[in-house]
Short mmCIF file of C-alpha atoms in Angstrom, two decimals:
data_model
loop_
_atom_site.label_atom_id
_atom_site.label_comp_id
_atom_site.label_asym_id
_atom_site.label_seq_id
_atom_site.Cartn_x
_atom_site.Cartn_y
_atom_site.Cartn_z
CA MET A 60 86.20 55.41 144.53
CA ARG A 61 86.08 55.47 141.15
CA LEU A 62 82.46 53.72 141.35
CA GLY A 63 81.84 56.75 143.52
CA ASP A 64 83.65 59.32 140.96
CA ASN A 65 82.04 58.05 138.35
CA ALA A 66 78.41 57.84 139.07
CA LEU A 67 78.69 61.58 140.88
CA ILE A 68 80.18 63.25 137.68
CA LEU A 69 78.02 61.80 135.35
CA SER A 70 75.45 62.68 138.03
CA GLN A 71 76.71 66.48 137.83
CA ARG A 72 76.44 66.31 133.79
CA LEU A 73 73.13 65.32 133.77
CA GLY A 74 72.37 68.12 136.17
CA GLU A 75 73.04 70.47 133.75
CA TRP A 76 70.41 69.21 131.53
CA CYS A 77 67.45 70.54 134.47
CA GLY A 78 64.77 72.74 132.50
CA HIS A 79 66.63 72.43 128.75
CA GLY A 80 65.09 68.41 127.65
CA PRO A 81 63.90 68.09 124.45
CA VAL A 82 60.41 66.78 126.08
CA LEU A 83 58.70 67.44 129.61
CA GLU A 84 59.16 63.59 130.55
CA GLU A 85 62.72 63.61 129.32
CA ASP A 86 63.54 66.54 132.08
CA ILE A 87 62.78 64.08 133.92
CA ALA A 88 63.97 61.37 133.72
CA LEU A 89 67.54 63.00 132.24
CA THR A 90 66.65 64.31 137.03
CA ASN A 91 66.33 61.27 138.11
CA VAL A 92 69.14 59.38 136.57
CA ALA A 93 71.02 62.27 138.09
CA LEU A 94 69.41 61.65 140.68
CA ASP A 95 70.21 58.33 140.86
CA LEU A 96 73.73 58.36 140.53
CA LEU A 97 74.61 60.92 142.65
CA GLY A 98 72.59 58.23 145.28
CA GLN A 99 74.95 55.96 144.78
CA ALA A 100 77.99 58.18 144.05
CA ARG A 101 76.40 59.45 147.74
CA LEU A 102 77.11 56.19 149.06
CA TRP A 103 80.11 54.57 147.64
CA LEU A 104 82.27 58.42 148.09
CA GLY A 105 80.72 58.11 152.66
CA TYR A 106 82.20 54.56 152.42
CA ALA A 107 85.09 55.50 150.72
CA GLY A 108 85.28 58.51 153.80
CA GLU A 109 84.86 56.17 156.58
CA LEU A 110 87.85 54.31 155.57
CA THR A 111 89.66 57.57 154.95
CA GLY A 112 88.88 58.99 157.88
CA ARG A 113 86.40 61.89 155.28
CA ASP A 114 82.76 62.77 154.89
CA GLU A 115 81.15 62.69 151.52
CA ASP A 116 81.12 66.21 150.86
CA GLN A 117 85.30 66.66 151.94
CA ILE A 118 85.67 64.50 149.19
CA ALA A 119 83.68 65.52 146.43
CA PHE A 120 84.57 68.65 146.34
CA LEU A 121 87.97 69.32 148.03
CA ARG A 122 89.97 67.96 145.75
CA ASP A 123 91.41 68.75 142.83
CA ALA A 124 91.02 67.63 139.49
CA GLY A 125 93.89 64.69 139.66
CA GLU A 126 92.81 62.71 142.59
CA PHE A 127 89.84 61.82 141.28
CA ARG A 128 89.37 58.69 140.20
CA ASN A 129 86.20 58.71 137.67
CA VAL A 130 87.08 57.52 132.95
CA LEU A 131 87.16 59.53 131.36
CA LEU A 132 83.14 59.03 129.29
CA VAL A 133 81.97 60.24 132.10
CA GLU A 134 82.87 63.40 132.05
CA GLN A 135 82.64 63.95 128.44
CA PRO A 136 80.13 67.56 127.69
CA ASN A 137 76.68 66.47 126.75
CA GLY A 138 77.01 67.50 123.69
CA ASP A 139 73.04 67.54 122.36
CA PHE A 140 70.50 64.89 123.07
CA ALA A 141 72.71 62.23 120.57
CA HIS A 142 75.28 62.17 122.47
CA THR A 143 73.78 62.98 125.40
CA MET A 144 72.79 58.81 125.58
CA ALA A 145 75.34 57.77 124.03
CA ARG A 146 77.56 58.05 126.62
CA GLN A 147 74.54 56.69 129.24
CA PHE A 148 74.18 53.84 126.60
CA PHE A 149 78.17 52.24 127.09
CA PHE A 150 77.71 53.42 130.14
CA ASP A 151 74.62 52.29 131.87
CA LEU A 152 75.36 48.43 129.91
CA TRP A 153 78.28 48.66 131.88
CA HIS A 154 77.42 49.86 134.83
CA ARG A 155 75.25 47.00 135.25
CA LEU A 156 77.48 43.77 133.93
CA LEU A 157 80.05 45.40 136.35
CA LEU A 158 77.80 45.85 139.62
CA GLU A 159 76.22 42.19 139.06
CA LYS A 160 79.68 41.35 139.57
CA LEU A 161 80.33 43.56 142.41
CA SER A 162 76.72 42.70 144.59
CA ALA A 163 78.42 39.48 144.85
CA SER A 164 81.62 41.45 146.56
CA LYS A 165 83.26 39.59 149.70
CA ASP A 166 83.13 42.96 150.84
CA GLU A 167 79.61 43.17 151.85
CA ARG A 168 79.26 46.68 151.86
CA ILE A 169 80.24 46.88 148.66
CA GLY A 170 78.34 44.19 147.51
CA GLY A 171 74.83 45.80 149.17
CA ILE A 172 75.56 49.16 147.51
CA ALA A 173 75.59 47.02 143.87
CA ALA A 174 72.57 45.32 144.52
CA LYS A 175 71.23 48.44 145.65
CA ALA A 176 72.38 50.00 142.68
CA LEU A 177 72.06 47.20 139.82
CA LYS A 178 68.46 47.83 140.64
CA GLU A 179 68.41 51.71 139.56
CA VAL A 180 70.83 50.90 136.35
CA ALA A 181 68.75 48.35 135.52
CA TYR A 182 65.75 51.13 134.88
CA HIS A 183 68.84 53.53 133.19
CA ARG A 184 69.89 50.29 131.01
CA ARG A 185 66.56 50.20 129.81
CA ARG A 186 66.04 53.53 129.58
CA SER A 187 69.49 54.46 127.00
CA THR A 188 68.73 51.10 125.12
CA ASP A 189 65.45 52.32 123.54
CA TRP A 190 66.69 56.31 122.90
CA ILE A 191 69.50 54.10 120.91
CA LEU A 192 67.41 51.99 119.11
CA ARG A 193 64.73 55.33 119.24
CA LEU A 194 67.60 57.94 117.59
CA GLY A 195 69.55 54.88 115.39
CA ASP A 196 65.85 54.14 114.26
CA GLY A 197 63.76 57.44 113.94
CA THR A 198 64.86 59.74 110.85
CA GLU A 199 67.79 60.36 108.14
CA GLU A 200 68.64 63.18 111.23
CA SER A 201 68.77 61.24 114.21
CA HIS A 202 69.86 58.74 112.88
CA ALA A 203 73.16 60.51 111.60
CA ARG A 204 74.01 62.66 114.97
CA MET A 205 73.39 59.48 116.62
CA GLN A 206 75.88 56.95 114.57
CA GLN A 207 78.01 60.32 115.25
CA ALA A 208 78.28 60.92 118.73
CA ALA A 209 78.63 56.86 119.54
CA ASP A 210 81.90 57.33 117.15
CA ASP A 211 82.84 60.79 118.87
CA LEU A 212 82.47 59.06 122.19
CA TRP A 213 83.55 55.30 121.23
CA MET A 214 87.71 56.17 122.14
CA TYR A 215 86.40 56.40 125.94
CA THR A 216 84.92 52.36 125.93
CA GLY A 217 88.01 50.55 125.97
CA GLU A 218 88.89 52.45 129.61
CA LEU A 219 85.87 51.18 130.74
CA PHE A 220 87.43 47.09 130.68
CA GLU A 221 91.46 48.15 131.16
CA MET A 222 92.49 45.96 135.02
CA ASP A 223 95.06 47.95 136.60
CA ALA A 224 97.27 46.92 139.64
CA LEU A 225 94.75 48.16 142.13
CA ASP A 226 91.64 46.12 139.98
CA LYS A 227 93.96 43.24 139.87
CA GLU A 228 95.10 43.02 143.83
CA MET A 229 91.16 43.61 144.37
CA GLN A 230 89.66 40.71 141.97
CA GLN A 231 92.39 39.12 144.01
CA ALA A 232 90.79 39.84 146.90
CA GLY A 233 87.44 38.11 146.31
CA ILE A 234 86.14 42.30 146.84
CA GLY A 235 86.84 43.93 143.61
CA CYS A 236 86.34 42.01 139.81
CA ASP A 237 87.81 41.05 136.63
CA LEU A 238 87.13 43.51 133.97
CA ALA A 239 88.27 42.63 131.07
CA ALA A 240 85.72 40.03 131.29
CA LEU A 241 83.36 42.33 130.69
CA ARG A 242 84.36 43.77 127.58
CA GLU A 243 82.77 40.87 125.55
CA PRO A 244 79.40 41.07 127.13
CA TRP A 245 79.85 45.03 126.89
CA LEU A 246 79.92 44.52 123.09
CA ASN A 247 77.62 41.69 121.88
CA GLU A 248 75.25 44.31 123.89
CA VAL A 249 75.86 47.13 122.17
CA SER A 250 76.05 45.44 118.82
CA ARG A 251 72.54 43.77 119.11
CA VAL A 252 71.38 46.71 119.60
CA PHE A 253 73.19 49.10 117.18
CA ARG A 254 72.61 46.10 114.38
CA GLU A 255 68.38 46.04 115.38
CA GLY A 256 68.96 50.83 116.22
CA THR A 257 70.49 50.13 111.97
CA LEU A 258 73.83 51.97 113.21
CA GLU A 259 77.53 50.79 112.89
CA VAL A 260 79.22 50.26 116.13
CA PRO A 261 82.59 52.10 115.24
CA LYS A 262 85.86 50.56 114.53
CA GLN A 263 88.14 53.01 115.58
CA SER A 264 90.71 51.27 117.98
CA TRP A 265 92.61 53.60 119.63
CA MET A 266 91.34 54.22 122.90
CA GLN A 267 91.79 56.89 125.07
CA ARG A 268 92.96 56.63 128.51
CA GLY A 269 94.27 57.83 132.25
CA GLY A 270 91.26 59.25 133.82
CA LYS A 271 91.83 55.99 136.75
CA ARG A 272 95.13 57.42 137.78
CA GLY A 273 93.85 60.91 137.80
CA ILE A 274 95.04 61.88 134.56
CA HIS A 275 91.67 63.29 133.17
CA SER A 276 91.02 65.74 130.17
CA GLU A 277 90.44 69.84 129.81
CA ASN A 278 86.05 69.08 130.91
CA LEU A 279 86.93 68.19 134.32
CA GLY A 280 88.45 71.14 135.34
CA HIS A 281 85.26 73.35 133.99
CA ILE A 282 83.16 70.31 136.21
CA LEU A 283 84.99 71.17 139.35
CA ALA A 284 85.25 74.31 138.98
CA GLU A 285 81.01 75.03 139.04
CA MET A 286 80.64 71.91 141.17
CA GLN A 287 83.29 73.29 144.34
CA PHE A 288 82.48 77.18 143.80
CA LEU A 289 81.01 77.72 146.93
CA GLN A 290 83.01 75.05 149.15
CA ARG A 291 85.85 76.63 147.90
CA ALA A 292 85.25 80.10 148.92
CA TYR A 293 83.60 79.92 152.15
CA PRO A 294 85.61 77.85 153.54
CA GLY A 295 84.63 75.53 157.04
CA ALA A 296 81.42 77.67 155.57
CA LYS A 297 78.54 74.51 157.54
CA TRP A 298 75.78 74.34 154.45
CA MET B 37 16.25 77.44 133.91
CA THR B 38 18.94 77.78 131.08
CA PRO B 39 21.62 75.57 130.69
CA ASP B 40 24.39 78.43 132.46
CA GLU B 41 21.80 78.66 135.85
CA ILE B 42 21.97 75.23 135.94
CA PHE B 43 25.47 75.33 135.80
CA GLN B 44 25.83 78.12 138.45
CA ASP B 45 23.24 76.28 140.83
CA ARG B 46 25.75 72.81 140.59
CA ILE B 47 28.32 75.85 141.97
CA ASP B 48 26.28 76.71 143.88
CA ARG B 49 25.57 73.19 145.57
CA GLY B 50 28.99 72.83 146.02
CA ILE B 51 29.14 69.29 142.80
CA LYS B 52 32.52 69.17 141.16
CA ILE B 53 32.32 69.71 137.69
CA GLU B 54 33.49 66.98 135.05
CA PRO B 55 35.82 67.03 131.57
CA LYS B 56 32.13 65.75 130.49
CA ASP B 57 29.95 68.27 132.50
CA TYR B 58 27.87 71.45 130.35
CA MET B 59 30.04 74.23 131.33
CA PRO B 60 29.96 78.22 129.68
CA GLU B 61 32.86 78.75 127.20
CA GLY B 62 33.87 81.79 129.15
CA TYR B 63 34.65 79.20 132.86
CA ARG B 64 36.18 76.75 129.87
CA LYS B 65 38.10 79.63 128.92
CA THR B 66 39.14 81.36 132.04
CA LEU B 67 39.75 77.82 133.22
CA ILE B 68 42.50 77.02 130.24
CA ARG B 69 44.69 80.30 131.16
CA GLN B 70 44.24 79.76 134.15
CA ILE B 71 45.78 76.49 134.44
CA SER B 72 48.04 76.63 131.65
CA GLN B 73 49.91 79.65 133.25
CA HIS B 74 49.44 77.41 136.13
CA ALA B 75 51.17 74.69 134.18
CA HIS B 76 54.29 77.30 132.41
CA SER B 77 55.38 78.28 135.50
CA GLU B 78 56.19 75.36 136.83
CA ILE B 79 58.31 74.45 133.63
CA VAL B 80 59.69 78.40 133.18
CA GLY B 81 60.36 77.01 136.91
CA GLN B 82 62.72 74.66 136.92
CA LEU B 83 65.47 77.11 135.71
CA PRO B 84 65.95 79.70 137.53
CA GLU B 85 66.46 76.88 140.72
CA GLY B 86 68.73 75.07 138.06
CA ASN B 87 70.71 77.36 137.75
CA TRP B 88 72.17 76.49 140.92
CA ILE B 89 71.46 72.50 140.93
CA THR B 90 74.66 72.32 139.43
CA ARG B 91 76.09 74.41 141.78
CA ALA B 92 74.83 73.22 145.18
CA PRO B 93 77.08 73.56 148.30
CA SER B 94 76.83 69.97 149.51
CA LEU B 95 75.88 66.86 148.05
CA ARG B 96 73.07 66.38 149.94
CA ARG B 97 71.82 69.84 149.17
CA LYS B 98 72.05 68.89 146.59
CA ALA B 99 70.50 66.01 146.22
CA ILE B 100 67.06 67.66 148.16
CA LEU B 101 67.66 70.28 145.33
CA LEU B 102 67.38 68.18 142.46
CA ALA B 103 64.56 66.07 143.40
CA LYS B 104 62.86 69.42 143.34
CA VAL B 105 63.38 70.36 140.50
CA GLN B 106 61.83 67.47 139.58
CA ASP B 107 58.98 67.33 141.23
CA GLU B 108 57.82 70.33 140.10
CA ALA B 109 58.17 69.11 136.46
CA GLY B 110 56.64 66.08 137.40
CA HIS B 111 53.30 69.35 138.42
CA GLY B 112 53.35 70.18 135.06
CA LEU B 113 52.77 67.73 133.13
CA TYR B 114 50.45 66.74 135.70
CA LEU B 115 48.64 70.17 134.97
CA TYR B 116 49.12 69.84 131.50
CA SER B 117 46.82 66.89 131.53
CA ALA B 118 44.22 68.81 134.03
CA ALA B 119 44.76 70.83 131.64
CA GLU B 120 43.62 68.93 128.29
CA THR B 121 40.66 67.43 130.21
CA LEU B 122 39.49 71.23 128.97
CA GLY B 123 40.06 70.39 124.96
CA VAL B 124 42.65 72.48 125.00
CA SER B 125 46.64 70.26 123.35
CA ARG B 126 49.86 70.26 125.56
CA ASP B 127 51.56 71.26 121.57
CA GLN B 128 48.49 74.59 121.42
CA MET B 129 49.49 75.81 125.42
CA ILE B 130 53.37 75.96 124.68
CA ALA B 131 52.66 77.28 121.76
CA ASP B 132 51.34 79.64 123.35
CA LEU B 133 53.28 79.89 125.86
CA HIS B 134 56.90 80.74 123.39
CA SER B 135 54.60 83.50 121.36
CA GLY B 136 54.29 85.05 124.64
CA LYS B 137 50.47 84.75 124.36
CA ALA B 138 50.40 82.92 127.38
CA LYS B 139 51.65 84.22 130.76
CA TYR B 140 53.75 82.76 133.74
CA SER B 141 53.78 83.57 137.24
CA SER B 142 56.64 86.55 137.50
CA ILE B 143 59.28 85.74 140.41
CA PHE B 144 60.56 83.31 138.02
CA ASN B 145 62.20 86.41 136.37
CA TYR B 146 64.28 87.50 139.59
CA PRO B 147 67.43 85.53 139.45
CA THR B 148 68.70 83.55 141.11
CA LEU B 149 72.51 85.06 141.49
CA THR B 150 73.26 82.85 145.63
CA TRP B 151 72.87 80.13 146.86
CA ALA B 152 70.34 81.71 150.08
CA ASP B 153 68.12 82.68 146.66
CA ILE B 154 67.43 79.22 146.00
CA GLY B 155 66.65 78.19 149.98
CA ALA B 156 64.09 82.64 149.63
CA ILE B 157 62.16 80.24 146.83
CA GLY B 158 61.32 77.04 148.51
CA TRP B 159 60.50 79.62 151.70
CA LEU B 160 58.75 83.01 149.95
CA VAL B 161 58.05 81.91 147.05
CA ASP B 162 56.51 78.41 147.74
CA GLY B 163 55.55 79.47 150.90
CA ALA B 164 53.07 81.88 148.37
CA ALA B 165 52.24 79.02 146.16
CA ILE B 166 50.59 76.61 148.77
CA ILE B 167 48.84 79.46 150.43
CA ASN B 168 47.16 79.94 146.72
CA GLN B 169 46.88 76.56 146.48
CA ILE B 170 45.21 75.69 148.87
CA ALA B 171 42.74 77.39 148.20
CA LEU B 172 42.08 75.95 144.57
CA CYS B 173 41.77 72.19 146.60
CA ARG B 174 38.28 74.08 147.16
CA CYS B 175 38.14 75.18 143.02
CA SER B 176 35.03 73.94 141.05
CA TYR B 177 36.57 71.78 138.62
CA GLY B 178 36.93 68.58 140.36
CA PRO B 179 40.54 68.19 138.05
CA TYR B 180 42.54 71.05 138.44
CA ALA B 181 40.64 70.29 141.93
CA ARG B 182 43.04 67.73 142.33
CA ALA B 183 45.39 68.22 141.05
CA MET B 184 46.19 70.87 143.72
CA VAL B 185 45.40 68.75 146.97
CA ARG B 186 48.62 66.00 145.33
CA ILE B 187 50.60 69.32 144.56
CA CYS B 188 50.30 71.09 148.36
CA LYS B 189 51.79 67.52 149.87
CA GLU B 190 54.93 68.23 148.12
CA GLU B 191 54.94 71.77 148.16
CA SER B 192 55.29 72.81 151.55
CA PHE B 193 57.92 69.87 151.71
CA HIS B 194 59.40 72.45 149.19
CA GLN B 195 58.81 75.07 152.05
CA ARG B 196 60.13 73.16 154.54
CA GLN B 197 63.55 72.76 152.27
CA GLY B 198 64.03 76.34 151.79
CA TYR B 199 63.68 77.42 155.41
CA GLU B 200 66.22 74.99 156.32
CA ILE B 201 69.05 76.11 154.12
CA LEU B 202 68.39 79.21 155.16
CA LEU B 203 68.16 78.86 159.15
CA THR B 204 71.63 76.83 158.44
CA LEU B 205 73.43 79.89 157.00
CA CYS B 206 71.17 82.25 159.50
CA ARG B 207 72.95 79.77 162.07
CA GLY B 208 77.00 80.10 159.83
CA THR B 209 79.52 82.72 159.35
CA LYS B 210 78.38 86.08 158.65
CA GLU B 211 78.56 85.89 155.48
CA GLN B 212 76.37 83.97 155.04
CA LYS B 213 73.99 85.22 157.04
CA ALA B 214 74.39 88.45 155.26
CA MET B 215 73.67 86.39 152.37
CA ALA B 216 71.00 85.42 153.30
CA GLN B 217 69.59 88.83 154.24
CA ASP B 218 70.35 89.84 150.90
CA ALA B 219 68.48 86.83 149.47
CA LEU B 220 64.97 88.35 151.76
CA ASN B 221 65.99 92.25 150.23
CA ARG B 222 65.72 91.09 146.98
CA TRP B 223 63.14 88.14 146.97
CA TRP B 224 60.64 90.06 149.73
CA TRP B 225 58.14 92.40 148.26
CA PRO B 226 58.45 89.81 144.40
CA SER B 227 56.96 87.46 147.06
CA LEU B 228 54.14 89.56 148.55
CA MET B 229 53.96 90.51 143.64
CA MET B 230 52.49 86.74 143.78
CA PHE B 231 48.84 87.37 144.63
CA GLY B 232 48.75 89.91 141.87
CA PRO B 233 46.60 92.59 142.31
CA HIS B 234 44.65 94.44 144.19
CA ASP B 235 40.91 93.35 143.45
CA SER B 236 39.28 96.30 143.12
CA GLU B 237 41.88 96.29 140.36
CA SER B 238 41.27 92.46 138.68
CA PRO B 239 39.31 92.40 135.60
CA HIS B 240 38.68 89.04 136.18
CA ALA B 241 37.54 88.87 140.37
CA GLU B 242 34.05 88.48 140.87
CA GLN B 243 33.48 85.81 138.24
CA SER B 244 36.14 83.86 138.83
CA THR B 245 34.45 83.96 142.28
CA LYS B 246 30.72 83.55 141.44
CA TRP B 247 32.49 80.26 139.58
CA LYS B 248 34.39 78.96 142.11
CA ILE B 249 37.50 78.72 140.75
CA LYS B 250 38.82 81.27 142.94
CA ILE B 251 37.73 81.24 146.32
CA VAL B 252 40.03 83.41 148.22
CA SER B 253 40.88 86.52 147.29
CA ASN B 254 44.13 88.43 146.32
CA ASP B 255 44.17 91.39 148.86
CA GLY B 256 42.88 88.24 152.25
CA LEU B 257 45.97 85.28 150.09
CA ARG B 258 48.65 88.06 150.39
CA GLN B 259 47.52 88.86 154.01
CA LYS B 260 47.16 85.60 155.12
CA PHE B 261 50.68 84.45 153.41
CA VAL B 262 52.72 88.59 155.10
CA ASP B 263 51.16 87.10 158.87
CA GLN B 264 52.39 83.50 158.87
CA THR B 265 56.28 84.85 156.92
CA VAL B 266 57.13 87.33 159.18
CA PRO B 267 57.44 85.53 162.66
CA GLN B 268 58.77 83.06 161.02
CA GLY B 269 61.28 86.24 158.88
CA GLU B 270 62.27 87.31 162.47
CA TYR B 271 62.59 83.47 164.14
CA LEU B 272 66.17 83.98 161.43
CA GLY B 273 66.94 87.12 163.20
CA LEU B 274 66.06 89.03 159.49
CA THR B 275 65.04 92.18 159.15
CA PHE B 276 61.69 92.52 156.08
CA PRO B 277 62.93 95.34 153.50
CA ASP B 278 59.76 97.30 154.72
CA PRO B 279 59.71 100.13 156.98
CA LYS B 280 55.98 100.27 157.46
CA LEU B 281 55.51 96.30 158.16
CA LYS B 282 53.88 96.26 161.72
CA TRP B 283 52.35 94.25 164.00
CA ASN B 284 48.20 95.80 164.42
CA ALA B 285 46.86 94.22 168.19
CA VAL B 286 43.34 96.33 166.87
CA ARG B 287 43.24 94.25 163.38
CA GLY B 288 44.53 91.47 164.24
CA HIS B 289 47.25 91.07 161.26
CA TYR B 290 50.59 92.55 160.22
CA ASP B 291 50.57 95.35 158.45
CA PHE B 292 52.60 96.23 155.64
CA GLY B 293 53.83 99.28 152.89
CA GLU B 294 52.41 99.52 149.34
CA ILE B 295 54.32 97.71 146.22
CA ASP B 296 55.19 99.16 143.84
CA TRP B 297 52.36 98.66 140.93
CA GLN B 298 54.64 99.69 138.40
CA GLU B 299 57.51 97.22 138.89
CA PHE B 300 55.15 94.59 138.47
CA LYS B 301 53.75 95.81 136.01
CA ASN B 302 56.62 96.12 133.42
CA VAL B 303 58.67 92.57 134.89
CA ILE B 304 54.35 91.77 134.08
CA GLN B 305 54.44 93.40 130.29
CA GLY B 306 58.05 91.32 129.71
CA ASN B 307 60.95 93.83 131.51
CA GLY B 308 61.61 91.99 134.21
CA PRO B 309 65.29 91.51 134.74
CA CYS B 310 64.95 87.72 133.55
CA ASN B 311 61.74 87.90 131.16
CA ARG B 312 63.40 87.28 127.77
CA ASP B 313 66.32 84.84 129.29
CA ARG B 314 63.47 82.73 130.31
CA LEU B 315 61.75 82.70 127.04
CA ARG B 316 64.53 81.91 125.36
CA ALA B 317 65.71 79.34 127.50
CA ARG B 318 62.33 77.40 126.97
CA ILE B 319 62.12 78.44 123.24
CA GLU B 320 65.86 77.00 122.05
CA ALA B 321 65.20 73.43 124.61
CA HIS B 322 61.90 73.25 122.82
CA GLU B 323 63.84 73.59 118.70
CA GLN B 324 66.34 72.43 119.71
CA GLY B 325 65.19 69.23 120.82
CA ALA B 326 62.27 69.17 117.40
CA TRP B 327 64.24 66.40 116.04
CA VAL B 328 64.18 64.35 119.16
CA ARG B 329 60.44 64.01 119.39
CA GLU B 330 60.17 63.75 115.39
CA ALA B 331 62.39 60.88 115.99
CA ALA B 332 60.43 59.35 118.65
CA MET B 333 57.16 59.21 116.55
CA ALA B 334 59.03 58.78 113.16
CA TYR B 335 60.09 55.03 116.13
CA ALA B 336 57.11 54.01 116.89
CA LYS B 337 54.69 54.72 113.97
CA LYS B 338 57.24 52.28 111.97
CA HIS B 339 57.16 50.06 114.71
CA GLU B 340 53.00 50.57 114.62
CA ASN B 341 53.41 49.71 111.18
CA LYS B 342 55.46 46.05 111.21
CA ALA B 343 53.24 45.89 113.83
CA ALA B 344 49.65 45.51 111.48
CA ALA B 345 51.75 43.98 109.62
#
């Protein structure tokens, strides 16, 4: 459910770019990533639905914000292209590390979905890494915007590595993995890419948290108001 | 024979014209105008559909719509490439769009007010576009004809998904069916306008036909569209907003009422409900993306220098 919500909400955000990208090729690429993530969300939520007796649409469209389990990072606004890419970069690096571990999950379904998603996410990561380098080491303006975006979003990265009771239980059962252990390789890679892109890794250490428990930012309510509009306005209708 | 006569002879014999071949300046200009207008239509066309991506009513519908809009951006990309083979840059074409010199299909100046409009765009707008484009697969300019073949394949999928949206709505609740009827009421006439003015009023028709840039007349294509679409609408159980629409057994075609040419002219001249919004959205995206494009160029240049050093 957490994996599905992360993919769903980030996909929703990327879908907002449609027709408004900085160059046609990027319009296509942003839509492509949105589509991959939406596909992954459907697999995760479909599986969660089988376990809880609901279908993917009931899960996506009929829960309120407090029941969503995505991390705060993915619900942050698109901002400028630098913010969108910084958000994507932080997420993609983590997502890849996580899916690598989950593809060895004892739960075959989880392992299968993770292995499939991993191929797509490897491409997402290459693409967002390229943009960090281009914008970081591009012009003075792009450098300043990229640094600002990284600074603004840094406080939402801590939650990615947080282990709560459910995570620990899943890890012990061999289904999930140790998220805290992903922090070091993640930070190493962020540092390497930032160094190459002449950017500074933000120093601030206080981290926002709560998404995984259903305590979200104000953003999520607006995302859902838009996303769920038709299902809420016409209860029970088939589309 | 003069070069122009040789050129016309090749066209008459059905030989495709390729980028490096001789072509009269008028042929080149007409093609640039037509292909770039088509490319711009694909790009601007993302906006009315993009308007519903974040509000699509199910995850499946959202995925289909995302894929469709992505296809359209891809069509724009290879149409710009086809136009570039005629010696005009994409930057120049985009500048002409933004200045208002180049046009795009007027249909996208109408708003998408409900989810049913996404169905209507697929069924009617893409349906009309396919009829136009199938004819263009046989046009005389090689790169354009080949682009059309590729585009037609994807467009037929777009049309089917649009029809399926409406079919689902028509079999749904009373409110859903009313939504579908309302969409047909608003999109029917603008779809008929997509084929352009009557042939007698069409300024470039004769020359374009001679050059095989235009294969079938505007009125011929429009009739084909009506004949194909009306039975599909009847199957949905919807009513077309044209009291004069009637099967004519003698002609073997549907008769239909006169288009409101006043509205047609006004929308082309910039007075449609969304002309200003659509163009402004494109200009803003371009302007707000300027620093990104500059950064990418600066980065590429730096690394080219490094590689050379």
